[in-house]
C-alpha cells in the first residue's frame, strides 16, 4: 500500500511538473497523516474565477472529483470521516482541465500511531521537525524515527528535528513508539531554494572634502601669529603683582641712593646760585 501510494505521487508529480498554474493546495489540519475517523478539509488557493476543484488519485480510483468522496464548497472539499482508503494524492484542477503544480499526499492510519510531518515541501536550508503521536498518551514518549526503512535515531521526547535540510533528506519517513505501534510512511519533499539575483555593487569614490571658508582660514592664521604676544603679555601680568608685593632690598637701596643723589644735586645748585649772587654784588 505504501509503495503504491508513493509511486502514484511520483508519477502524478512528474505529470504535473510542467504546468504553469501555480495553485496551492492547503490541508487543515496542516499535516500529512491522520487518525481514522478525523475530519480533513482541502482547499485550492486561488482568487480567480477559474473554478478550481479538488481531485484525488487513490488505490482503485483515478482523477475522481470532490462530489464523489467529500462535501464540496466552492474551491474547498471536506471529508468528514477519513478512512485508510482515503490515503492517496490530492490536487486542484480547473474547468478547462488544467492541473495545479502542487500535489499533496495524505495518509490515514487505522492504527494507534501517526507521524506528524509537513504536508507541503520543505524549503532547502530550513529545519524539519517530525513528531510521533499516539492515540493514547504513552507512558514512555520515546520514539524511533526511520527514513527509507533505516533507523535515523531514537528521541526520548518523541520529536526529531533535522537542521538545514537538503535534497538528500527527501524520502519516506515513519516512526515507532514501543508498545503502541508504527506509523504509516509519508513522503517528504525538499524544494530548491529560490535563487536571488543581486545587482552588481558599484563603489563610488567619496566626495572630496570641502576647503575651509576663507574667513575661517584668516582667523586661524591671525591666532597663530598673535599667540606668542598674548602668551608674553599674560606672563608679564602674572609676574607684576608678585614684584609689587615683595620686599626686595636691592630695590630699596637703589631708591635710597636715588634720594640722596637728588638731595646732593639740590645742595650743589643752591651753592652755585649763592656763589653767583655774591660775585655779582662784588
Short mmCIF file of C-alpha atoms in Angstrom, two decimals:
data_model
loop_
_atom_site.label_atom_id
_atom_site.label_comp_id
_atom_site.label_asym_id
_atom_site.label_seq_id
_atom_site.Cartn_x
_atom_site.Cartn_y
_atom_site.Cartn_z
CA UNK A 1 0.00 0.00 0.00
CA UNK A 2 2.75 2.42 0.93
CA UNK A 3 4.82 1.67 -2.17
CA UNK A 4 1.77 2.07 -4.41
CA UNK A 5 0.95 5.46 -2.84
CA UNK A 6 4.49 6.71 -3.35
CA UNK A 7 4.53 5.52 -6.94
CA UNK A 8 1.27 7.35 -7.62
CA UNK A 9 2.65 10.52 -6.03
CA UNK A 10 5.85 10.47 -8.06
CA UNK A 11 4.04 9.65 -11.32
CA UNK A 12 1.48 12.39 -10.81
CA UNK A 13 4.15 14.91 -9.79
CA UNK A 14 6.10 14.22 -12.97
CA UNK A 15 2.88 14.58 -14.98
CA UNK A 16 2.08 17.97 -13.44
CA UNK A 17 5.62 19.35 -13.20
CA UNK A 18 5.37 21.34 -16.43
CA UNK A 19 2.11 23.10 -15.70
CA UNK A 20 2.09 26.88 -15.36
CA UNK A 21 -0.82 27.04 -12.89
CA UNK A 22 0.80 27.98 -9.60
CA UNK A 23 -2.17 26.96 -7.44
CA UNK A 24 -1.52 25.85 -3.89
CA UNK A 25 -3.37 23.13 -2.00
CA UNK A 26 -3.88 23.68 1.72
CA UNK A 27 -4.80 20.97 4.20
CA UNK A 28 -6.50 21.62 7.53
CA UNK A 29 -5.24 20.46 9.98
CA UNK A 30 -1.89 21.04 8.27
CA UNK A 31 -0.34 17.57 8.35
CA UNK A 32 0.15 14.61 6.07
CA UNK A 33 -1.13 11.81 8.36
CA UNK A 34 -4.46 11.45 10.17
CA UNK A 35 -6.10 9.03 12.52
CA UNK A 36 -9.09 7.19 11.15
CA UNK A 37 -12.39 8.97 11.74
CA UNK A 38 -10.99 12.51 11.81
CA UNK A 39 -12.20 15.41 9.61
CA UNK A 40 -9.99 16.86 6.88
CA UNK A 41 -10.55 19.94 4.69
CA UNK A 42 -8.62 20.64 1.50
CA UNK A 43 -8.73 23.96 -0.33
CA UNK A 44 -7.49 25.34 -3.65
CA UNK A 45 -5.87 28.72 -3.00
CA UNK A 46 -6.99 30.79 -5.98
CA UNK A 47 -8.61 34.23 -6.23
CA UNK A 48 -9.60 33.90 -9.87
CA UNK A 49 -12.84 32.58 -11.31
CA UNK A 50 -11.23 29.58 -12.98
CA UNK A 51 -13.46 27.23 -10.99
CA UNK A 52 -10.79 25.09 -9.38
CA UNK A 53 -11.95 21.85 -7.81
CA UNK A 54 -10.26 19.12 -5.77
CA UNK A 55 -9.38 15.80 -7.35
CA UNK A 56 -7.59 12.78 -5.99
CA UNK A 57 -5.89 9.61 -7.08
CA UNK A 58 -6.11 6.71 -4.63
CA UNK A 59 -5.82 2.96 -4.94
CA UNK A 60 -8.64 1.78 -7.20
CA UNK A 61 -9.77 5.27 -8.19
CA UNK A 62 -8.34 7.75 -10.68
CA UNK A 63 -8.99 11.50 -11.02
CA UNK A 64 -12.24 11.45 -9.06
CA UNK A 65 -13.69 14.82 -8.03
CA UNK A 66 -14.76 16.05 -4.62
CA UNK A 67 -18.50 15.33 -5.01
CA UNK A 68 -17.77 11.61 -5.14
CA UNK A 69 -15.90 11.43 -1.83
CA UNK A 70 -16.49 14.64 0.12
CA UNK A 71 -18.53 17.80 0.61
CA UNK A 72 -17.74 20.48 -1.95
CA UNK A 73 -17.97 24.18 -1.17
CA UNK A 74 -16.54 26.38 -3.89
CA UNK A 75 -12.86 25.53 -4.25
CA UNK A 76 -12.68 23.55 -0.99
CA UNK A 77 -13.59 19.97 -0.14
CA UNK A 78 -14.21 18.43 3.29
CA UNK A 79 -14.04 14.77 4.25
CA UNK A 80 -15.98 14.41 7.48
CA UNK A 81 -14.61 10.98 8.40
CA UNK A 82 -11.40 9.79 6.79
CA UNK A 83 -10.53 6.12 6.43
CA UNK A 84 -7.36 4.32 5.31
CA UNK A 85 -8.98 4.01 1.87
CA UNK A 86 -8.79 7.84 1.59
CA UNK A 87 -4.99 7.70 1.56
CA UNK A 88 -3.65 9.00 -1.72
CA UNK A 89 -2.65 12.01 -3.80
CA UNK A 90 -4.78 15.19 -3.94
CA UNK A 91 -4.52 18.19 -6.30
CA UNK A 92 -6.57 21.01 -7.85
CA UNK A 93 -7.95 21.09 -11.37
CA UNK A 94 -9.69 23.84 -13.36
CA UNK A 95 -12.75 23.59 -15.58
CA UNK A 96 -10.53 23.55 -18.64
CA UNK A 97 -8.60 20.55 -17.35
CA UNK A 98 -5.53 22.46 -16.20
CA UNK A 99 -3.94 20.94 -13.10
CA UNK A 100 -2.18 22.69 -10.26
CA UNK A 101 1.58 22.44 -9.98
CA UNK A 102 1.36 21.34 -6.34
CA UNK A 103 0.07 17.99 -5.08
CA UNK A 104 -0.24 16.66 -1.53
CA UNK A 105 -0.06 13.12 -0.23
CA UNK A 106 -2.38 12.18 2.64
CA UNK A 107 -2.11 9.01 4.71
CA UNK A 108 -4.84 7.74 7.05
CA UNK A 109 -3.84 5.30 9.78
CA UNK A 110 -6.15 2.67 11.20
CA UNK A 111 -3.59 2.04 13.92
CA UNK A 112 -2.67 3.99 17.05
CA UNK A 113 0.44 5.89 15.86
CA UNK A 114 0.89 8.61 13.24
CA UNK A 115 3.85 10.74 12.13
CA UNK A 116 3.18 14.46 12.18
CA UNK A 117 5.10 15.85 9.21
CA UNK A 118 4.64 18.86 6.89
CA UNK A 119 2.20 18.22 4.07
CA UNK A 120 3.97 20.68 1.75
CA UNK A 121 7.60 20.51 0.59
CA UNK A 122 10.24 21.88 2.96
CA UNK A 123 12.49 24.56 1.51
CA UNK A 124 16.14 23.68 1.21
CA UNK A 125 18.16 25.06 4.13
CA UNK A 126 15.20 25.18 6.54
CA UNK A 127 14.70 22.94 9.58
CA UNK A 128 12.35 19.94 9.50
CA UNK A 129 10.57 18.82 12.69
CA UNK A 130 8.86 15.44 12.91
CA UNK A 131 6.66 14.27 15.80
CA UNK A 132 5.48 10.77 16.64
CA UNK A 133 1.97 10.81 18.12
CA UNK A 134 -0.20 8.04 19.55
CA UNK A 135 -3.97 7.96 20.11
CA UNK A 136 -3.49 7.35 23.82
CA UNK A 137 -0.69 9.09 25.71
CA UNK A 138 2.18 6.62 26.09
CA UNK A 139 3.87 6.06 29.42
CA UNK A 140 7.18 6.45 27.59
CA UNK A 141 7.05 9.03 24.74
CA UNK A 142 10.38 7.85 23.32
CA UNK A 143 10.10 7.23 19.56
CA UNK A 144 12.35 5.79 16.88
CA UNK A 145 12.45 7.58 13.52
CA UNK A 146 13.17 5.89 10.18
CA UNK A 147 14.00 7.11 6.68
CA UNK A 148 13.59 4.73 3.75
CA UNK A 149 13.42 1.83 6.21
CA UNK A 150 16.67 2.70 8.02
CA UNK A 151 16.80 3.93 11.61
CA UNK A 152 17.85 7.56 11.94
CA UNK A 153 17.83 7.83 15.73
CA UNK A 154 15.63 7.47 18.80
CA UNK A 155 14.39 10.59 20.54
CA UNK A 156 13.22 10.40 24.19
CA UNK A 157 10.75 13.27 23.67
CA UNK A 158 9.10 11.82 20.56
CA UNK A 159 10.22 14.81 18.45
CA UNK A 160 13.07 14.93 15.93
CA UNK A 161 14.47 17.98 14.12
CA UNK A 162 16.64 17.83 11.03
CA UNK A 163 18.52 21.10 10.66
CA UNK A 164 19.24 22.76 7.32
CA UNK A 165 17.71 20.06 5.15
CA UNK A 166 18.93 19.40 1.60
CA UNK A 167 17.65 17.41 -1.35
CA UNK A 168 19.33 14.32 0.09
CA UNK A 169 16.84 14.42 3.00
CA UNK A 170 13.93 13.58 0.71
CA UNK A 171 12.41 10.18 1.32
CA UNK A 172 9.88 8.03 3.16
CA UNK A 173 9.70 8.73 6.89
CA UNK A 174 7.93 6.83 9.64
CA UNK A 175 8.17 6.44 13.41
CA UNK A 176 7.63 3.76 16.03
CA UNK A 177 6.54 4.00 19.66
CA UNK A 178 7.23 0.98 21.80
CA UNK A 179 4.12 -0.91 22.93
CA UNK A 180 1.94 1.31 20.68
CA UNK A 181 2.93 0.53 17.14
CA UNK A 182 4.28 2.07 13.97
CA UNK A 183 3.03 4.94 11.86
CA UNK A 184 2.40 4.84 8.11
CA UNK A 185 5.16 6.17 5.88
CA UNK A 186 4.97 9.66 4.42
CA UNK A 187 7.00 11.07 1.56
CA UNK A 188 8.75 14.32 2.48
CA UNK A 189 9.90 16.54 -0.35
CA UNK A 190 12.56 19.26 -0.22
CA UNK A 191 12.14 22.18 -2.60
CA UNK A 192 15.09 24.05 -4.05
CA UNK A 193 15.90 27.39 -2.52
CA UNK A 194 14.95 30.20 -4.93
CA UNK A 195 17.97 31.88 -6.43
CA UNK A 196 18.28 35.59 -5.76
CA UNK A 197 19.86 37.82 -8.37
CA UNK A 198 21.82 40.59 -6.73
CA UNK A 199 22.55 43.77 -8.60
CA UNK A 200 26.29 44.43 -9.02
CA UNK A 201 27.51 46.78 -6.39
CA UNK A 202 29.17 49.94 -7.63
CA UNK A 203 31.82 51.51 -5.47
CA UNK A 204 31.66 55.25 -5.64
CA UNK A 205 34.55 57.44 -4.62
CA UNK A 206 33.76 59.57 -1.58
CA UNK A 207 33.14 63.23 -2.36
CA UNK A 208 36.21 65.44 -1.90
CA UNK A 209 36.43 67.26 1.37
CA UNK A 210 35.41 70.89 1.01
CA UNK A 211 38.09 73.52 1.74
CA UNK A 212 37.57 75.66 4.83
CA UNK A 213 35.97 79.06 4.21
CA UNK A 214 38.44 81.95 3.65
CA UNK A 215 37.20 83.78 6.75
CA UNK A 216 37.90 80.81 9.00
CA UNK A 217 41.33 80.39 7.43
CA UNK A 218 42.22 84.04 8.06
CA UNK A 219 41.09 83.85 11.67
CA UNK A 220 43.23 80.77 12.23
CA UNK A 221 46.29 82.48 10.71
CA UNK A 222 45.77 85.55 12.90
CA UNK A 223 45.55 83.41 16.00
CA UNK A 224 48.77 81.64 15.10
CA UNK A 225 50.58 84.96 14.56
CA UNK A 226 49.44 86.79 17.71
CA UNK A 227 49.52 83.85 20.07
CA UNK A 228 53.18 84.48 21.17
CA UNK A 229 52.31 88.08 22.07
CA UNK A 230 49.27 87.01 24.02
CA UNK A 231 51.32 84.48 25.96
CA UNK A 232 54.05 87.03 26.73
CA UNK A 233 51.51 89.58 27.95
CA UNK A 234 49.88 87.05 30.24
CA UNK A 235 53.23 86.11 31.72
CA UNK A 236 54.10 89.76 32.41
CA UNK A 237 50.73 90.41 34.01
CA UNK A 238 51.16 87.39 36.25
CA UNK A 239 54.66 88.49 37.35
CA UNK A 240 53.89 92.19 38.10
CA UNK A 241 51.77 91.63 41.24
CA UNK A 242 54.49 89.43 42.72
CA UNK A 243 57.17 92.15 42.33
CA UNK A 244 54.89 94.86 43.67
CA UNK A 245 54.00 92.92 46.80
CA UNK A 246 57.53 91.55 47.51
CA UNK A 247 60.24 93.35 49.63
CA UNK A 248 63.45 93.40 47.56
CA UNK A 249 66.43 95.00 49.45
CA UNK A 250 68.23 95.92 46.26
CA UNK A 251 65.27 97.98 45.12
CA UNK A 252 65.10 99.80 48.48
CA UNK A 253 68.85 100.58 48.30
CA UNK A 254 68.56 101.91 44.82
CA UNK A 255 65.66 104.14 45.81
CA UNK A 256 67.61 105.43 48.87
CA UNK A 257 70.67 106.21 46.79
CA UNK A 258 68.50 107.94 44.28
CA UNK A 259 67.04 110.16 47.04
CA UNK A 260 70.48 111.08 48.34
CA UNK A 261 71.66 111.88 44.88
CA UNK A 262 68.73 114.19 44.32
CA UNK A 263 69.41 115.87 47.65
CA UNK A 264 73.08 116.39 46.76
CA UNK A 265 72.20 117.91 43.40
CA UNK A 266 69.84 120.29 45.08
CA UNK A 267 72.52 121.45 47.56
CA UNK A 268 75.06 121.99 44.78
CA UNK A 269 72.51 124.00 42.86
CA UNK A 270 71.92 126.22 45.87
CA UNK A 271 75.67 126.79 46.31
CA UNK A 272 76.05 127.77 42.69
CA UNK A 273 73.23 130.27 42.94
CA UNK A 274 74.70 131.78 46.16
CA UNK A 275 78.16 131.98 44.68
CA UNK A 276 76.89 133.66 41.59
CA UNK A 277 74.99 136.23 43.54
CA UNK A 278 77.96 137.07 45.74
CA UNK A 279 80.24 137.57 42.83
CA UNK A 280 77.73 139.81 41.19
CA UNK A 281 77.49 142.03 44.22
CA UNK A 282 81.28 142.39 44.46
#
